């Protein structure tokens, strides 16, 4: 395979230095990523700025066609991308893992390519005609995390280019390789400079968020980084979409069949080893069904093999990196003395060996709001369960958190579930499932989980400025 290079102005650009990318299942290097300097980033922003002049003039129909071709090109390279994704991210190849993520990237691209931004006539009468246009902003800076590096890159790039913007993307230093390859594939279809990719340290991020030639930042990552980005962009009045952390509550009402909901609860919490922004991160269960739900969930969880994502049959991979493993370990340790460990509980002893960042599927019952595993985002394979008796009290507890990304309600009575759903302070609520996002439904957080939305018409419009013409 060719070595990985930055992609700037349609060219593969080497750097003086590179950095190792590790496989989280083995802690062994799987490849070298180019380490960009600020000058590379400046080149990429300049190339995107020049490309914007002509890309914005390309008809919407041609941009839609280009996006469809991108989808086709990804599909033709799907297995290569999936293998690379498993190697650098750790997720299983099968199940809802790497092949699923690449397939979803194709589906999202195809759907987004069908959207359009027509001019709207607001008024047309004797007093005049008023037309509303949606215009591209310019250069979009995309900054992505390590949990779904392919899909999140697609969520940022495709609506940006479809609406006539150009892009500089900077992936997480933990998972740069799939993004470099993805952008290379896009460049086989797009004119040069429309999508550029720069990889390197975290310190490239602030250069992007403060840059006067970047008109919008789309960021997916932690709340802590999101707050820094929000502050740093004020000087240049950038447009912002911030998709930040979550601490989603799931509320199980007393009328459920515990056996029937166990699988949905499990995948709601443990998809991608719990490293999913809108995963179920706190489970509130009514006293009437509490022990039965705990039993059925543990029974289901025991059957899920954890291991190297490249091995057949593995359903849950390792934690992606040592930093995240330390966060999960610390939160679980704190919870062990407070609750009842039903499953898992501690990472295997390392004995000085490099053996992968594995943490067992962990379920801890009898915790409370105020316990760290309940209040803080674990972003890993550990689920706290909290008992409740009163519906008003549980809604208050679910809302007693600075985050507001998603939530779920579990009940046989859809109307009862909906009436709880409308009282939850979060951007999405699922009934009898959790985290099932789709390309035609806007997705975003309220409170400190973010600003703005992605997906659907509303998500596409965030890549535009409005202009009103009064004739
Ligand atoms: P992170 O905030 O540590 O890093 C995300 C990206 O920001 C990386 O590319 C990093 O290099 C860059 N970065 C770091 N410091 C920066 C700075 N000062 N300025 C600009 N960029 C900077 O997040 P992470 O650990 O990679 O991802 C995990 C977090 O992402 C979790 O909190 C998770 O909930 C959240 N997330 C949210 C969504 C969503 O849609 N809401 C989706 C996925 C992940």
Coordinates of C-alpha atoms and ligand atoms in Angstrom, one line a residue:
X1 CA 0.0 0.0 0.0
X2 CA 1.2 3.6 -0.7
X3 CA 2.3 5.5 2.3
X4 CA -0.2 7.9 3.8
X5 CA 0.2 11.5 2.8
X6 CA -1.6 14.8 3.5
X7 CA -4.2 15.6 0.8
X8 CA -3.8 19.3 -0.1
X9 CA -5.0 20.9 -3.4
X10 CA -5.7 17.5 -4.9
X11 CA -2.1 16.3 -4.3
X12 CA -0.5 13.8 -1.9
X13 CA 1.8 15.9 0.2
X14 CA 4.6 14.3 2.3
X15 CA 5.8 15.8 5.6
X16 CA 9.2 15.8 7.2
X17 CA 7.9 13.8 10.2
X18 CA 5.3 11.1 10.7
X19 CA 3.6 9.6 13.8
X20 CA 2.7 6.0 14.6
X21 CA -0.9 4.9 14.7
X22 CA -1.5 2.0 17.0
X23 CA -4.0 -0.8 16.8
X24 CA -5.9 -0.6 20.1
X25 CA -6.3 -4.4 20.2
X26 CA -2.6 -5.1 20.1
X27 CA -0.9 -1.7 20.9
X28 CA 1.3 -2.3 17.9
X29 CA 1.8 0.3 15.1
X30 CA -0.3 -0.3 12.0
X31 CA 1.0 2.6 10.0
X32 CA 2.5 6.1 9.9
X33 CA 0.5 9.2 9.6
X34 CA 2.0 12.5 8.3
X35 CA 2.7 15.0 11.0
X36 CA 1.5 18.3 9.5
X37 CA 3.1 21.6 10.5
X38 CA 1.2 24.9 10.6
X39 CA 2.5 25.7 7.1
X40 CA 0.7 22.6 5.7
X41 CA -2.5 23.7 7.3
X42 CA -2.1 27.2 5.8
X43 CA -1.5 25.6 2.4
X44 CA -4.7 23.5 2.8
X45 CA -6.8 26.6 3.8
X46 CA -5.4 28.6 0.9
X47 CA -6.2 25.7 -1.5
X48 CA -9.7 25.5 -0.1
X49 CA -10.2 29.3 -0.4
X50 CA -9.1 29.3 -4.1
X51 CA -11.3 26.2 -4.9
X52 CA -14.3 27.9 -3.3
X53 CA -14.3 30.6 -6.0
X54 CA -15.2 28.1 -8.7
X55 CA -17.0 25.3 -6.6
X56 CA -19.6 27.8 -5.4
X57 CA -20.5 28.5 -9.1
X58 CA -21.0 24.8 -10.0
X59 CA -24.7 24.0 -10.3
X60 CA -26.4 22.2 -7.5
X61 CA -27.2 19.3 -9.8
X62 CA -23.5 18.8 -10.6
X63 CA -22.6 18.9 -7.0
X64 CA -25.3 16.3 -6.2
X65 CA -23.8 14.1 -9.0
X66 CA -20.3 14.5 -7.5
X67 CA -21.6 13.4 -4.1
X68 CA -23.3 10.3 -5.6
X69 CA -20.0 9.5 -7.3
X70 CA -18.2 9.8 -4.0
X71 CA -20.7 7.3 -2.5
X72 CA -20.0 4.9 -5.4
X73 CA -16.2 5.3 -4.9
X74 CA -16.5 4.6 -1.2
X75 CA -18.7 1.6 -1.9
X76 CA -16.1 0.2 -4.4
X77 CA -13.4 0.5 -1.6
X78 CA -15.6 -0.5 1.3
X79 CA -13.7 -3.6 2.4
X80 CA -10.4 -1.8 2.3
X81 CA -11.8 1.0 4.4
X82 CA -13.5 -1.3 6.8
X83 CA -10.3 -3.3 7.4
X84 CA -8.3 -0.1 8.0
X85 CA -11.0 1.2 10.3
X86 CA -10.9 -2.0 12.5
X87 CA -7.1 -1.8 12.6
X88 CA -6.9 1.8 13.8
X89 CA -10.2 2.2 15.7
X90 CA -10.6 -1.3 17.2
X91 CA -14.2 -1.9 16.4
X92 CA -15.3 -5.3 15.1
X93 CA -15.3 -5.8 11.4
X94 CA -18.8 -7.4 11.5
X95 CA -22.0 -6.7 13.4
X96 CA -22.6 -3.0 13.9
X97 CA -18.8 -2.5 13.4
X98 CA -16.5 -1.3 10.7
X99 CA -18.4 -2.7 7.7
X100 CA -21.6 -1.3 9.1
X101 CA -19.9 2.1 9.5
X102 CA -18.6 2.2 6.0
X103 CA -22.0 1.1 4.7
X104 CA -23.7 3.8 6.7
X105 CA -21.3 6.4 5.2
X106 CA -22.4 5.3 1.7
X107 CA -26.1 5.5 2.7
X108 CA -25.7 8.9 4.3
X109 CA -23.8 10.3 1.3
X110 CA -26.5 9.0 -1.1
X111 CA -29.3 10.5 1.0
X112 CA -27.6 13.8 1.5
X113 CA -26.9 14.0 -2.3
X114 CA -30.7 14.0 -2.8
X115 CA -31.2 17.2 -0.8
X116 CA -31.4 20.7 -2.3
X117 CA -31.5 24.3 -1.3
X118 CA -34.1 26.0 -3.6
X119 CA -34.7 29.7 -3.6
X120 CA -37.9 30.5 -1.7
X121 CA -40.3 33.3 -2.7
X122 CA -41.4 35.0 0.6
X123 CA -43.6 37.5 -1.1
X124 CA -44.8 38.3 -4.7
X125 CA -47.5 41.0 -4.9
X126 CA -48.1 44.6 -5.8
X127 CA -45.8 45.7 -3.0
X128 CA -42.8 43.8 -4.5
X129 CA -41.1 40.4 -4.6
X130 CA -39.0 39.1 -1.8
X131 CA -36.7 36.1 -2.4
X132 CA -34.7 34.0 0.1
X133 CA -31.4 32.4 -1.0
X134 CA -29.2 30.0 0.9
X135 CA -25.5 30.7 0.0
X136 CA -22.4 28.7 0.8
X137 CA -20.3 30.2 3.6
X138 CA -16.8 29.6 2.2
X139 CA -14.1 27.3 3.8
X140 CA -15.4 24.9 6.4
X141 CA -13.0 23.6 9.0
X142 CA -14.0 20.1 10.1
X143 CA -12.5 18.6 13.3
X144 CA -13.4 15.0 14.1
X145 CA -13.1 12.5 17.0
X146 CA -11.9 8.9 17.1
X147 CA -15.1 6.9 17.7
X148 CA -16.6 6.9 14.2
X149 CA -13.9 8.5 12.1
X150 CA -15.4 7.5 8.7
X151 CA -19.0 8.3 9.4
X152 CA -18.4 11.5 11.2
X153 CA -16.1 12.8 8.4
X154 CA -18.9 12.1 5.9
X155 CA -21.4 13.9 8.1
X156 CA -19.2 17.0 8.0
X157 CA -17.9 16.9 4.5
X158 CA -20.9 15.9 2.3
X159 CA -23.4 18.6 3.3
X160 CA -20.6 21.1 3.2
X161 CA -19.6 20.4 -0.4
X162 CA -23.1 19.8 -1.6
X163 CA -24.1 23.3 -0.5
X164 CA -21.0 24.8 -2.3
X165 CA -18.4 25.1 0.4
X166 CA -14.9 23.7 0.4
X167 CA -13.4 21.8 3.3
X168 CA -10.2 21.3 5.4
X169 CA -10.6 18.3 7.7
X170 CA -8.4 17.5 10.6
X171 CA -9.1 14.0 12.1
X172 CA -8.3 12.8 15.6
X173 CA -4.6 11.9 16.0
X174 CA -5.8 8.5 17.2
X175 CA -7.6 7.6 14.0
X176 CA -6.1 9.7 11.1
X177 CA -5.6 6.9 8.5
X178 CA -9.1 6.1 7.4
X179 CA -9.8 9.9 6.9
X180 CA -6.7 10.3 4.8
X181 CA -7.8 7.4 2.6
X182 CA -11.4 8.7 2.5
X183 CA -10.4 12.2 1.4
X184 CA -8.1 10.6 -1.2
X185 CA -11.0 8.7 -2.7
X186 CA -13.1 11.9 -2.7
X187 CA -10.4 13.7 -4.6
X188 CA -10.7 11.1 -7.4
X189 CA -14.1 12.7 -8.0
X190 CA -13.9 16.3 -6.9
X191 CA -11.9 19.3 -8.4
X192 CA -8.6 19.9 -6.6
X193 CA -8.8 21.9 -3.3
X194 CA -12.5 21.2 -2.6
X195 CA -11.7 18.7 0.2
X196 CA -8.3 18.8 1.9
X197 CA -7.0 16.6 4.8
X198 CA -4.4 17.6 7.3
X199 CA -3.3 15.2 10.1
X200 CA -1.2 15.9 13.2
X201 CA -1.4 16.9 16.8
X202 CA -4.3 18.5 18.7
X203 CA -2.5 21.9 18.4
X204 CA -3.6 22.2 14.7
X205 CA -7.2 22.6 16.0
X206 CA -6.8 26.1 17.5
X207 CA -5.1 27.3 14.4
X208 CA -8.2 26.3 12.4
X209 CA -10.7 27.7 14.9
X210 CA -9.0 31.1 15.0
X211 CA -8.3 31.4 11.3
X212 CA -9.8 34.3 9.5
X213 CA -10.1 32.4 6.2
X214 CA -12.3 29.7 7.7
X215 CA -15.9 30.7 7.8
X216 CA -17.4 27.8 9.7
X217 CA -16.3 25.1 12.1
X218 CA -18.0 21.8 12.4
X219 CA -16.7 20.0 15.4
X220 CA -17.6 16.6 16.9
X221 CA -15.8 15.8 20.2
X222 CA -15.8 16.4 23.9
X223 CA -17.6 19.2 25.8
X224 CA -14.3 20.4 27.1
X225 CA -12.8 20.9 23.7
X226 CA -16.1 22.3 22.3
X227 CA -16.1 25.1 24.9
X228 CA -12.5 26.1 23.9
X229 CA -13.6 26.1 20.3
X230 CA -16.7 28.2 20.9
X231 CA -14.6 30.8 22.7
X232 CA -11.7 30.8 20.2
X233 CA -14.0 31.4 17.2
X234 CA -15.7 34.6 18.5
X235 CA -13.0 37.0 17.1
X236 CA -13.8 36.0 13.6
X237 CA -17.6 35.4 14.1
X238 CA -17.5 31.9 12.7
X239 CA -20.5 29.9 12.1
X240 CA -20.5 26.8 14.3
X241 CA -21.9 23.4 14.6
X242 CA -20.8 21.7 17.8
X243 CA -21.7 18.0 18.4
X244 CA -20.5 17.4 21.9
X245 CA -20.6 14.8 24.6
X246 CA -23.7 13.2 26.0
X247 CA -24.9 11.4 29.2
X248 CA -28.1 9.9 27.9
X249 CA -30.6 8.6 30.3
X250 CA -32.9 5.6 29.6
X251 CA -36.1 5.3 31.6
X252 CA -37.7 1.8 31.9
X253 CA -41.4 2.0 32.9
X254 CA -43.0 -0.7 35.0
X255 CA -45.1 -2.3 32.2
X256 CA -42.1 -3.7 30.1
X257 CA -41.3 -7.3 29.3
X258 CA -37.6 -7.4 30.6
X259 CA -36.6 -10.3 28.4
X260 CA -37.9 -8.5 25.3
X261 CA -36.1 -5.2 25.9
X262 CA -32.7 -6.7 27.0
X263 CA -31.1 -6.7 23.6
X264 CA -32.2 -3.2 22.8
X265 CA -30.9 -1.9 26.1
X266 CA -27.6 -3.7 25.6
X267 CA -26.9 -2.3 22.2
X268 CA -28.2 1.2 23.2
X269 CA -25.5 1.2 25.9
X270 CA -22.7 -0.9 24.4
X271 CA -22.7 -0.1 20.6
X272 CA -19.0 0.6 19.7
X273 CA -18.1 -0.5 23.2
X274 CA -20.0 2.4 24.6
X275 CA -17.9 4.9 22.7
X276 CA -20.9 6.5 21.0
X277 CA -22.0 10.0 21.7
X278 CA -25.7 9.1 21.9
X279 CA -25.2 5.8 23.8
X280 CA -27.4 5.0 26.8
X281 CA -25.1 6.0 29.6
X282 CA -27.5 6.0 32.7
X283 CA -30.3 3.4 33.0
X284 CA -33.2 4.3 35.3
X285 CA -35.4 1.2 36.0
X286 CA -38.8 1.1 37.9
X287 CA -38.8 -0.8 41.1
X288 CA -41.5 -3.3 39.9
X289 CA -39.2 -4.7 37.1
X290 CA -35.8 -3.6 38.5
X291 CA -34.3 -7.0 39.4
X292 CA -35.8 -8.7 36.3
X293 CA -34.4 -6.1 33.9
X294 CA -30.9 -6.3 35.6
X295 CA -31.0 -10.1 35.3
X296 CA -32.1 -10.2 31.6
X297 CA -29.6 -7.5 30.6
X298 CA -26.7 -9.3 32.3
X299 CA -27.8 -12.6 30.7
X300 CA -27.7 -11.0 27.3
X301 CA -24.4 -9.2 27.9
X302 CA -22.7 -12.4 29.0
X303 CA -23.1 -13.8 25.5
X304 CA -21.3 -10.9 23.8
X305 CA -17.7 -11.8 22.9
X306 CA -15.1 -9.0 23.6
X307 CA -11.9 -9.2 21.6
X308 CA -9.8 -8.1 18.7
X309 CA -12.2 -6.7 16.2
X310 CA -10.4 -8.5 13.3
X311 CA -11.3 -11.9 14.8
X312 CA -14.5 -13.7 13.7
X313 CA -17.5 -13.5 16.0
X314 CA -16.2 -10.6 18.1
X315 CA -19.0 -8.2 18.9
X316 CA -17.2 -5.7 21.2
X317 CA -13.6 -4.4 20.6
X318 CA -11.2 -2.7 22.9
X319 CA -11.4 0.8 24.2
X320 CA -9.8 3.0 21.5
X321 CA -6.9 4.5 23.4
X322 CA -5.0 4.4 26.8
X323 CA -6.4 7.8 27.8
X324 CA -10.0 6.7 27.5
X325 CA -9.2 3.4 29.2
X326 CA -7.9 5.3 32.2
X327 CA -11.1 7.4 32.3
X328 CA -13.4 4.3 32.2
X329 CA -11.2 2.4 34.8
X330 CA -11.3 5.4 37.2
X331 CA -15.1 5.8 37.0
X332 CA -15.7 2.1 37.4
X333 CA -13.4 1.9 40.4
X334 CA -15.2 4.7 42.0
X335 CA -18.6 3.0 41.4
X336 CA -17.5 -0.4 42.7
X337 CA -17.7 0.7 46.4
X338 CA -21.1 2.4 45.9
X339 CA -23.1 -0.1 43.8
X340 CA -23.5 -3.8 43.1
X341 CA -21.3 -5.1 40.3
X342 CA -23.4 -7.4 38.2
X343 CA -20.9 -8.0 35.4
X344 CA -17.3 -7.1 34.6
X345 CA -15.6 -4.5 36.8
X346 CA -11.9 -4.3 36.0
X347 CA -9.5 -4.4 33.1
X348 CA -7.3 -7.6 33.0
X349 CA -3.9 -7.1 34.8
X350 CA -1.2 -5.9 32.4
X351 CA 1.9 -7.4 34.0
X352 CA 3.9 -4.9 32.0
X353 CA 2.6 -6.5 28.7
X354 CA 1.2 -4.7 25.7
X355 CA -2.1 -6.6 25.4
X356 CA -4.6 -4.1 24.0
X357 CA -6.8 -1.6 25.7
X358 CA -9.5 -4.1 26.8
X359 CA -12.1 -3.5 29.4
X360 CA -14.9 -6.0 30.1
X361 CA -18.5 -5.2 29.6
X362 CA -19.5 -3.8 33.0
X363 CA -22.9 -3.4 34.5
X364 CA -23.2 -1.9 38.0
X365 CA -26.6 -1.7 39.8
X366 CA -27.9 0.3 42.8
X367 CA -26.1 3.6 41.9
X368 CA -27.5 7.1 42.4
X369 CA -27.3 10.5 40.9
X370 CA -24.3 12.1 42.6
X371 CA -22.1 8.9 41.9
X372 CA -19.5 9.8 39.3
X373 CA -20.4 6.9 37.0
X374 CA -23.9 8.3 36.8
X375 CA -23.0 12.0 36.6
X376 CA -20.0 11.9 34.2
X377 CA -19.7 10.6 30.7
X378 CA -17.9 7.3 30.8
X379 CA -17.7 6.8 26.9
X380 CA -16.8 3.2 27.3
X381 CA -18.3 -0.3 28.2
X382 CA -19.7 0.5 31.7
X383 CA -23.4 1.0 32.5
X384 CA -24.8 2.3 35.8
X385 CA -28.3 1.2 36.8
X386 CA -30.4 3.4 39.1
X387 CA -33.7 2.3 40.8
X388 CA -36.8 4.6 40.8
X389 CA -40.3 4.5 42.1
X390 CA -41.9 7.8 41.0
X391 CA -42.1 9.1 37.5
X392 CA -41.8 12.9 38.3
X393 CA -38.7 12.1 40.4
X394 CA -37.0 10.1 37.7
X395 CA -37.6 12.8 35.1
X396 CA -36.0 15.3 37.4
X397 CA -33.0 13.0 37.8
X398 CA -32.7 12.3 34.1
X399 CA -32.7 16.1 33.5
X400 CA -30.3 16.9 36.3
X401 CA -27.2 16.9 34.1
X402 CA -25.4 19.6 32.0
X403 CA -25.7 17.4 28.9
X404 CA -28.8 16.9 26.7
X405 CA -27.9 14.8 23.7
X406 CA -30.4 11.9 23.7
X407 CA -32.6 9.8 25.9
X408 CA -35.0 6.9 25.7
X409 CA -38.2 5.6 27.3
X410 CA -39.1 1.9 27.4
X411 CA -42.7 0.9 27.7
X412 CA -45.5 -1.2 26.0
X413 CA -47.6 2.0 26.1
X414 CA -46.3 4.3 23.4
X415 CA -48.5 7.2 24.5
X416 CA -47.3 6.9 28.1
X417 CA -43.7 6.8 26.8
X418 CA -44.2 9.8 24.6
X419 CA -45.6 11.9 27.5
X420 CA -42.3 11.1 29.4
X421 CA -40.3 11.8 26.2
X422 CA -41.6 15.3 25.8
X423 CA -40.5 16.2 29.4
X424 CA -36.8 15.1 28.8
X425 CA -34.3 17.9 28.2
X426 CA -32.5 16.4 25.2
X427 CA -32.3 16.7 21.4
X428 CA -33.5 13.2 20.5
X429 CA -35.7 10.7 22.4
X430 CA -36.2 7.1 21.3
X431 CA -39.0 4.8 22.4
X432 CA -38.0 1.2 23.0
X433 CA -34.7 1.7 21.3
X434 CA -31.7 4.1 21.8
X435 CA -29.3 6.0 19.6
X436 CA -30.9 5.0 16.2
X437 CA -30.0 8.1 14.2
X438 CA -30.9 8.4 10.5
X439 CA -29.9 10.7 7.7
X440 CA -33.4 12.4 7.3
X441 CA -33.8 13.4 10.9
X442 CA -32.0 16.3 12.4
X443 CA -29.7 15.3 15.3
X444 CA -28.0 17.6 17.9
X445 CA -27.7 18.3 21.5
X446 CA -29.4 20.8 23.8
X447 CA -27.8 22.4 26.9
X448 CA -24.0 21.7 27.0
X449 CA -24.2 18.9 24.4
X450 CA -23.8 21.3 21.5
X451 CA -24.9 24.0 19.2
X452 CA -26.9 23.3 16.0
X453 CA -27.9 20.1 14.3
X454 CA -26.6 17.7 11.6
X455 CA -28.6 15.6 9.0
X456 CA -31.7 16.3 7.0
X457 CA -32.7 19.6 5.5
X458 CA -32.1 21.4 8.8
X459 CA -28.5 20.0 9.0
X460 CA -27.7 21.0 5.4
X461 CA -29.0 24.6 5.9
X462 CA -26.3 25.0 8.7
X463 CA -23.7 25.1 5.9
X464 CA -25.2 28.3 4.4
X465 CA -25.8 32.0 5.1
X466 CA -29.1 33.5 4.2
X467 CA -29.5 36.3 1.7
X468 CA -32.8 38.1 1.1
X469 CA -33.3 40.0 -2.2
X470 CA -36.0 42.6 -2.2
X471 CA -37.0 43.4 -5.8
Ligands
LIG1 P1 -11.7 15.5 21.9 O1 -12.5 16.7 22.2 O2 -10.6 15.1 22.8 O3 -11.1 15.6 20.4 C1 -11.8 15.8 19.3 C2 -11.0 16.5 18.2 O4 -10.7 17.8 18.7 C3 -9.7 15.8 17.8 O5 -9.6 15.9 16.4 C4 -8.7 16.7 18.5 O6 -7.4 16.7 17.9 C5 -9.3 18.1 18.4 N1 -8.8 19.1 19.4 C6 -8.3 18.9 20.6 N2 -8.0 20.1 21.2 C7 -8.5 21.0 20.4 C8 -8.6 22.5 20.5 N3 -8.1 23.1 21.5 N4 -9.1 23.2 19.4 C9 -9.6 22.5 18.4 N5 -9.5 21.2 18.2 C10 -9.0 20.4 19.2 O7 -12.8 14.3 21.8 P2 -12.5 12.8 21.6 O8 -12.0 12.2 22.8 O9 -11.8 12.5 20.3 O10 -14.0 12.2 21.4 C11 -14.8 11.8 22.4 C12 -15.9 12.8 22.7 O11 -16.6 13.1 21.5 C13 -17.0 12.3 23.7 O12 -17.2 13.3 24.7 C14 -18.2 12.1 22.8 O13 -19.4 12.1 23.5 C15 -18.0 13.2 21.8 N6 -18.8 12.8 20.6 C16 -19.9 13.5 20.3 C17 -20.7 13.2 19.2 C18 -21.9 14.0 18.8 O14 -22.4 13.9 17.7 N7 -22.5 14.8 19.7 C19 -20.3 12.2 18.3 C20 -19.1 11.5 18.6 C21 -18.4 11.9 19.7

